[in-house]
């Protein structure tokens, strides 16, 4: 494929994706296919000769899209957001086009230096303390997922404490988190060799809006120390996926520091909202999080040796939208969430609750303040109508069984 054919195919691909976004509302959000559907539609071996891009795109339209659950749909309110944007898409194109392997500075200096710069930009948008900047004791790295980030933090914390107390003490290491913390932490413990019985899951309840309670943490640490265990990591969360709980970072961080425990803050779900000054207080206490001053060589800050040019995506999003537009986007979607709350409150059949262990029927809908970029008020109202219709059906069925 020469450069001119690339240009032609590139235009076709952009047109295809633009048309997809334009028509995304016409697709059912949840894929309607049955397991194994695609094997019946595609050949059992790769083609011997080249096929045209148009033929491939036709198959995407007819065979692939029916098997896609449309996470970018404005009507998508399940699981958790997987936000994309046209600016991010353009950054992905550039990253794929350069296809660098940026494991060290010399392999592509711009890849390392741009990542340092844009993460400093992000830190300043969040008004993080100066020690979080690359010019201080901190600096950042873009991981592939939040799960990867938690794993590498856990490994760093584990190795730090084992260097002090000896490798034979692994069985004594203890991790702390609330029962609202993402399951990725437990998986990280298993990968890192932390005994599952040493993973302390502290129960949260509605009295604190499901935030981790500091005195429970303190008591758990005291009990473990008296039993000969070694507390070494605490994971707090700003916006848990199950209940959107915000843990009290300042109080938890002080407890961690007093006991020489690595303090990690997972803000993957709701932390971005804190670029708005009126929501910045949700990460008050972030200065208590643990920082390590090391040389910037990103192959040592992640598991794979190879690294994509990920910072291009963030750089383009920040430049093409700007901080003010990003803040407006967040505020608009928080407004949609508030409108949804009003809809719930207007119907006596519904009650706004955080997750709990008992309920006749529980509906879970992801708040649109961090929903798909295309979500508007009309989509929130449509989702509300679906919930109302289902409630009517369920209550009618319950009444019939009672009779």
Coordinates of C-alpha atoms in Angstrom, one line a residue:
X1 CA 0.0 0.0 0.0
X2 CA 1.6 3.3 -1.1
X3 CA 0.9 6.7 0.4
X4 CA -1.8 7.5 -2.1
X5 CA -3.7 4.3 -1.4
X6 CA -3.3 5.0 2.3
X7 CA -4.9 8.4 1.7
X8 CA -7.8 6.9 -0.2
X9 CA -8.4 4.2 2.4
X10 CA -7.9 6.6 5.3
X11 CA -10.7 8.9 3.9
X12 CA -13.0 5.9 3.5
X13 CA -12.3 4.8 7.1
X14 CA -12.9 8.2 8.5
X15 CA -16.2 8.5 6.5
X16 CA -17.2 5.1 7.8
X17 CA -16.6 6.0 11.4
X18 CA -18.3 9.4 11.0
X19 CA -21.3 7.7 9.5
X20 CA -21.3 5.2 12.4
X21 CA -21.4 8.0 15.0
X22 CA -24.1 9.8 13.0
X23 CA -26.3 6.7 13.0
X24 CA -25.4 5.2 16.4
X25 CA -28.8 5.9 17.9
X26 CA -30.4 3.6 15.3
X27 CA -28.7 0.5 16.7
X28 CA -29.9 -1.4 19.8
X29 CA -27.5 -0.6 22.5
X30 CA -27.1 -4.2 23.6
X31 CA -26.1 -6.6 20.8
X32 CA -28.9 -9.0 19.9
X33 CA -26.8 -11.9 18.5
X34 CA -26.3 -15.3 20.0
X35 CA -23.0 -16.9 21.0
X36 CA -21.1 -18.3 18.0
X37 CA -23.0 -16.2 15.4
X38 CA -19.9 -14.9 13.7
X39 CA -18.4 -18.3 13.0
X40 CA -21.4 -19.0 10.7
X41 CA -20.8 -15.7 8.8
X42 CA -17.0 -15.7 8.2
X43 CA -14.7 -18.1 6.3
X44 CA -12.8 -20.6 8.4
X45 CA -9.5 -19.4 7.0
X46 CA -7.8 -16.2 6.0
X47 CA -8.1 -15.1 2.3
X48 CA -5.2 -16.1 0.0
X49 CA -5.4 -12.9 -2.0
X50 CA -6.0 -9.2 -1.1
X51 CA -9.6 -8.0 -0.7
X52 CA -10.7 -4.4 -1.1
X53 CA -11.3 -2.1 1.8
X54 CA -14.8 -1.6 0.7
X55 CA -15.5 -5.3 0.9
X56 CA -14.0 -5.4 4.4
X57 CA -16.2 -2.4 5.5
X58 CA -19.2 -4.0 4.0
X59 CA -18.6 -7.0 6.2
X60 CA -18.1 -4.7 9.2
X61 CA -21.4 -3.1 8.5
X62 CA -23.3 -6.4 8.0
X63 CA -21.5 -8.9 10.2
X64 CA -19.5 -7.1 12.9
X65 CA -21.7 -4.2 14.0
X66 CA -24.7 -6.5 14.8
X67 CA -22.4 -8.1 17.3
X68 CA -21.3 -4.8 18.9
X69 CA -22.7 -3.5 22.1
X70 CA -22.5 0.2 21.5
X71 CA -20.7 1.7 24.5
X72 CA -20.6 5.1 22.8
X73 CA -24.3 5.2 22.3
X74 CA -26.1 8.2 24.0
X75 CA -28.5 5.6 25.3
X76 CA -25.8 3.5 27.0
X77 CA -26.1 3.6 30.8
X78 CA -24.8 0.2 31.8
X79 CA -21.6 -1.0 33.6
X80 CA -19.4 2.1 33.6
X81 CA -18.5 4.7 30.9
X82 CA -16.0 4.0 28.2
X83 CA -15.8 7.5 26.9
X84 CA -14.4 8.3 23.5
X85 CA -14.2 11.5 21.5
X86 CA -13.4 12.6 18.0
X87 CA -10.3 14.3 19.3
X88 CA -9.2 11.1 21.0
X89 CA -9.9 9.1 17.8
X90 CA -7.6 11.5 15.8
X91 CA -4.9 11.0 18.4
X92 CA -5.2 7.2 18.1
X93 CA -4.8 7.5 14.3
X94 CA -1.5 9.4 14.8
X95 CA -0.3 7.0 17.4
X96 CA -1.0 4.0 15.1
X97 CA 0.6 5.8 12.2
X98 CA 3.9 6.5 14.0
X99 CA 3.8 3.1 15.7
X100 CA 6.7 3.8 17.9
X101 CA 8.0 1.5 20.7
X102 CA 8.8 4.0 23.4
X103 CA 10.4 2.0 26.1
X104 CA 13.1 4.5 26.7
X105 CA 13.8 8.1 25.9
X106 CA 16.1 7.5 23.0
X107 CA 13.7 5.2 21.2
X108 CA 11.4 8.2 20.6
X109 CA 12.2 11.3 22.7
X110 CA 8.9 13.0 21.9
X111 CA 6.9 10.1 23.3
X112 CA 8.6 10.3 26.7
X113 CA 8.7 14.0 26.9
X114 CA 5.1 14.6 25.7
X115 CA 3.8 12.1 28.2
X116 CA 5.7 14.0 31.0
X117 CA 4.3 17.3 29.8
X118 CA 0.6 16.4 29.3
X119 CA 0.5 14.6 32.7
X120 CA 1.8 17.7 34.3
X121 CA -1.0 19.6 32.5
X122 CA -3.5 17.2 33.9
X123 CA -2.0 17.5 37.4
X124 CA -2.3 21.3 37.2
X125 CA -5.9 21.0 35.9
X126 CA -6.7 19.0 39.0
X127 CA -4.7 21.5 41.2
X128 CA -2.5 18.7 42.6
X129 CA 0.3 19.7 44.9
X130 CA 3.6 20.6 43.3
X131 CA 5.2 17.3 44.4
X132 CA 3.0 15.5 42.0
X133 CA 4.6 17.3 39.0
X134 CA 7.6 16.0 37.1
X135 CA 9.6 19.0 38.4
X136 CA 8.9 17.8 42.0
X137 CA 9.0 14.4 43.5
X138 CA 6.3 13.0 41.2
X139 CA 5.4 12.8 37.5
X140 CA 3.0 10.4 35.9
X141 CA 2.7 7.6 33.4
X142 CA -0.3 6.5 31.3
X143 CA -1.2 2.9 31.9
X144 CA -3.5 0.8 29.7
X145 CA -6.2 0.5 32.3
X146 CA -7.0 1.4 35.9
X147 CA -6.5 -2.3 36.7
X148 CA -2.9 -2.1 35.4
X149 CA -2.3 1.0 37.5
X150 CA -3.5 -0.7 40.7
X151 CA -1.3 -3.8 40.0
X152 CA 1.9 -1.8 39.4
X153 CA 1.3 0.4 42.5
X154 CA 0.8 -2.8 44.6
X155 CA 4.0 -4.3 43.2
X156 CA 5.9 -1.1 43.9
X157 CA 4.6 -1.0 47.5
X158 CA 5.3 -4.7 48.0
X159 CA 8.9 -4.5 46.9
X160 CA 9.5 -1.4 48.9
X161 CA 8.5 -3.0 52.2
X162 CA 10.1 -6.3 51.4
X163 CA 13.5 -4.6 50.8
X164 CA 13.2 -3.4 54.4
X165 CA 11.9 -6.6 56.1
X166 CA 13.2 -9.4 53.9
X167 CA 11.6 -11.4 51.1
X168 CA 10.6 -14.2 53.4
X169 CA 8.0 -11.9 55.0
X170 CA 5.6 -11.9 52.1
X171 CA 3.0 -14.0 53.9
X172 CA 2.7 -11.3 56.6
X173 CA 1.8 -8.4 54.2
X174 CA -1.7 -7.0 54.5
X175 CA -3.8 -4.8 52.1
X176 CA -6.7 -2.6 53.2
X177 CA -9.7 -1.4 51.2
X178 CA -13.5 -1.0 51.6
X179 CA -16.0 -3.4 50.2
X180 CA -16.8 -0.8 47.5
X181 CA -13.3 -0.9 46.1
X182 CA -12.9 -2.2 42.5
X183 CA -12.3 -6.0 42.2
X184 CA -9.1 -5.2 40.3
X185 CA -7.4 -4.8 43.7
X186 CA -8.1 -8.4 44.7
X187 CA -6.9 -9.6 41.4
X188 CA -3.7 -7.5 41.8
X189 CA -3.2 -9.1 45.2
X190 CA -3.4 -12.6 43.7
X191 CA -0.9 -11.7 40.9
X192 CA 1.5 -10.1 43.4
X193 CA 1.4 -13.2 45.7
X194 CA -0.4 -11.4 48.5
X195 CA -2.3 -14.0 50.5
X196 CA -6.0 -13.5 50.0
X197 CA -6.7 -14.0 53.7
X198 CA -4.5 -10.9 54.2
X199 CA -6.7 -8.8 51.9
X200 CA -8.8 -6.8 54.5
X201 CA -12.2 -5.8 53.0
X202 CA -13.7 -3.2 55.4
X203 CA -17.5 -3.0 55.3
X204 CA -19.0 0.4 54.3
X205 CA -22.6 1.4 54.8
X206 CA -25.1 4.1 54.1
X207 CA -24.2 6.1 57.3
X208 CA -21.2 7.5 55.4
X209 CA -22.6 7.1 51.8
X210 CA -20.6 4.0 51.5
X211 CA -17.2 5.7 52.1
X212 CA -14.5 3.9 54.0
X213 CA -14.7 4.7 57.7
X214 CA -11.4 5.8 59.2
X215 CA -11.8 4.4 62.7
X216 CA -12.6 0.9 61.2
X217 CA -9.3 1.1 59.3
X218 CA -7.4 2.2 62.4
X219 CA -8.8 -0.7 64.4
X220 CA -8.0 -3.2 61.7
X221 CA -4.4 -2.0 61.5
X222 CA -4.0 -2.2 65.3
X223 CA -5.4 -5.7 65.3
X224 CA -3.0 -6.8 62.5
X225 CA 0.0 -5.2 64.1
X226 CA -0.7 -7.0 67.4
X227 CA -1.0 -10.3 65.6
X228 CA 2.4 -9.9 63.9
X229 CA 1.1 -8.9 60.4
X230 CA 2.6 -6.0 58.4
X231 CA 0.2 -3.5 56.9
X232 CA 1.7 -2.2 53.7
X233 CA -1.0 -0.8 51.3
X234 CA -4.2 1.1 51.6
X235 CA -6.4 1.7 48.5
X236 CA -8.9 4.6 48.8
X237 CA -11.4 5.5 46.0
X238 CA -12.8 8.7 44.6
X239 CA -16.0 7.4 43.0
X240 CA -16.5 3.7 43.4
X241 CA -18.1 1.9 40.5
X242 CA -20.8 0.3 42.6
X243 CA -22.0 3.3 44.7
X244 CA -20.0 6.4 43.5
X245 CA -18.6 6.6 47.1
X246 CA -15.8 9.0 47.9
X247 CA -13.5 7.9 50.6
X248 CA -12.2 10.6 53.1
X249 CA -8.7 10.9 51.7
X250 CA -7.2 13.3 54.3
X251 CA -8.2 11.1 57.3
X252 CA -7.2 7.9 55.6
X253 CA -3.9 9.3 54.4
X254 CA -2.9 10.4 57.9
X255 CA -3.6 7.0 59.3
X256 CA -1.5 5.4 56.4
X257 CA 1.4 7.8 57.0
X258 CA 1.3 7.2 60.8
X259 CA 1.7 3.5 60.1
X260 CA 4.1 3.7 57.2
X261 CA 1.6 2.3 54.8
X262 CA 1.6 3.0 51.0
X263 CA -1.5 5.1 50.3
X264 CA -3.0 4.7 46.8
X265 CA -6.0 6.7 45.5
X266 CA -8.0 5.2 42.7
X267 CA -9.9 8.1 41.0
X268 CA -10.4 6.4 37.6
X269 CA -14.2 6.7 37.8
X270 CA -14.9 10.2 39.1
X271 CA -11.6 12.0 39.5
X272 CA -11.9 13.7 36.1
X273 CA -14.8 15.8 37.5
X274 CA -12.4 17.4 39.9
X275 CA -11.0 19.6 37.1
X276 CA -14.1 21.7 37.9
X277 CA -13.2 23.9 40.9
X278 CA -16.6 23.3 42.6
X279 CA -15.8 19.5 42.7
X280 CA -12.1 19.8 43.5
X281 CA -12.8 19.2 47.2
X282 CA -13.5 15.5 46.5
X283 CA -9.8 15.0 46.2
X284 CA -8.8 17.1 49.2
X285 CA -6.2 15.0 51.0
X286 CA -4.7 13.7 47.8
X287 CA -1.4 15.2 49.0
X288 CA -1.2 12.2 51.4
X289 CA -0.8 9.8 48.5
X290 CA 2.5 8.1 48.2
X291 CA 5.1 9.4 45.6
X292 CA 8.4 7.9 44.6
X293 CA 11.1 10.0 43.0
X294 CA 12.6 8.0 40.2
X295 CA 14.3 8.5 36.8
X296 CA 11.8 8.8 33.9
X297 CA 12.2 5.6 32.0
X298 CA 8.7 4.4 31.3
X299 CA 9.6 0.8 30.6
X300 CA 10.2 0.5 34.3
X301 CA 6.9 2.1 35.2
X302 CA 4.8 -0.7 33.5
X303 CA 4.9 -4.4 32.7
X304 CA 5.4 -4.5 28.9
X305 CA 8.7 -3.3 27.4
X306 CA 7.0 -1.8 24.4
X307 CA 4.9 1.4 24.8
X308 CA 2.5 3.1 22.4
X309 CA 2.5 6.8 21.8
X310 CA -0.4 7.2 24.2
X311 CA 0.2 10.8 25.2
X312 CA -0.8 12.0 21.7
X313 CA -4.4 11.1 22.4
X314 CA -4.5 13.1 25.7
X315 CA -2.6 15.9 24.1
X316 CA -5.0 16.3 21.2
X317 CA -8.1 16.1 23.5
X318 CA -6.7 18.8 25.8
X319 CA -5.8 21.0 22.8
X320 CA -8.8 20.6 20.6
X321 CA -11.3 21.0 23.4
X322 CA -9.5 23.1 26.0
X323 CA -10.0 23.1 29.7
X324 CA -13.1 25.3 29.7
X325 CA -15.0 23.1 27.3
X326 CA -14.1 20.0 29.2
X327 CA -15.4 21.6 32.4
X328 CA -18.6 22.6 30.6
X329 CA -19.1 19.1 29.4
X330 CA -18.8 17.7 33.0
X331 CA -21.1 20.3 34.4
X332 CA -23.7 19.6 31.7
X333 CA -23.7 15.9 32.4
X334 CA -23.9 16.5 36.2
X335 CA -27.0 18.6 35.4
X336 CA -28.4 15.7 33.5
X337 CA -27.8 13.5 36.5
X338 CA -29.6 15.9 38.8
X339 CA -32.6 16.0 36.4
X340 CA -32.7 12.2 36.5
X341 CA -32.7 12.3 40.3
X342 CA -35.7 14.7 40.1
X343 CA -37.5 12.2 37.8
X344 CA -37.0 9.4 40.3
X345 CA -38.2 11.6 43.2
X346 CA -41.4 12.4 41.3
X347 CA -42.5 8.8 41.1
X348 CA -43.5 7.3 44.5
X349 CA -42.7 3.8 43.2
X350 CA -39.0 4.6 43.2
X351 CA -36.5 5.5 45.9
X352 CA -32.9 6.8 45.5
X353 CA -30.6 4.5 47.4
X354 CA -27.0 3.4 47.3
X355 CA -26.5 -0.4 47.0
X356 CA -27.7 -2.4 49.9
X357 CA -28.2 -6.0 50.8
X358 CA -31.9 -6.1 50.5
X359 CA -34.5 -4.6 48.1
X360 CA -37.6 -5.8 46.3
X361 CA -36.2 -4.6 43.0
X362 CA -33.0 -2.7 42.3
X363 CA -32.3 -0.8 39.1
X364 CA -28.7 0.4 38.4
X365 CA -28.1 3.2 35.9
X366 CA -24.8 4.8 35.4
X367 CA -25.0 8.6 36.2
X368 CA -24.7 10.5 33.0
X369 CA -22.3 13.0 34.4
X370 CA -19.6 10.7 33.1
X371 CA -21.7 9.1 30.4
X372 CA -21.3 9.0 26.6
X373 CA -20.3 12.3 25.0
X374 CA -23.5 12.2 22.8
X375 CA -25.9 11.8 25.8
X376 CA -28.5 14.6 26.1
X377 CA -31.6 15.2 28.2
X378 CA -33.8 13.3 25.8
X379 CA -31.7 10.1 26.3
X380 CA -32.0 10.4 30.0
X381 CA -35.8 10.8 29.8
X382 CA -35.9 7.8 27.5
X383 CA -34.0 5.7 30.0
X384 CA -36.3 6.8 32.7
X385 CA -39.3 5.7 30.7
X386 CA -37.8 2.3 30.3
X387 CA -37.4 2.0 34.1
X388 CA -40.9 3.2 34.7
X389 CA -42.3 0.6 32.2
X390 CA -40.3 -2.2 33.8
X391 CA -41.4 -1.1 37.3
X392 CA -45.1 -1.3 36.1
X393 CA -44.6 -4.8 34.7
X394 CA -42.8 -6.0 37.8
X395 CA -45.3 -4.6 40.3
X396 CA -48.2 -6.0 38.3
X397 CA -46.5 -9.5 38.3
X398 CA -45.8 -9.1 42.1
X399 CA -49.5 -8.3 42.7
X400 CA -50.6 -11.3 40.7
X401 CA -48.4 -13.7 42.6
X402 CA -49.7 -12.2 45.9
X403 CA -53.3 -12.8 44.9

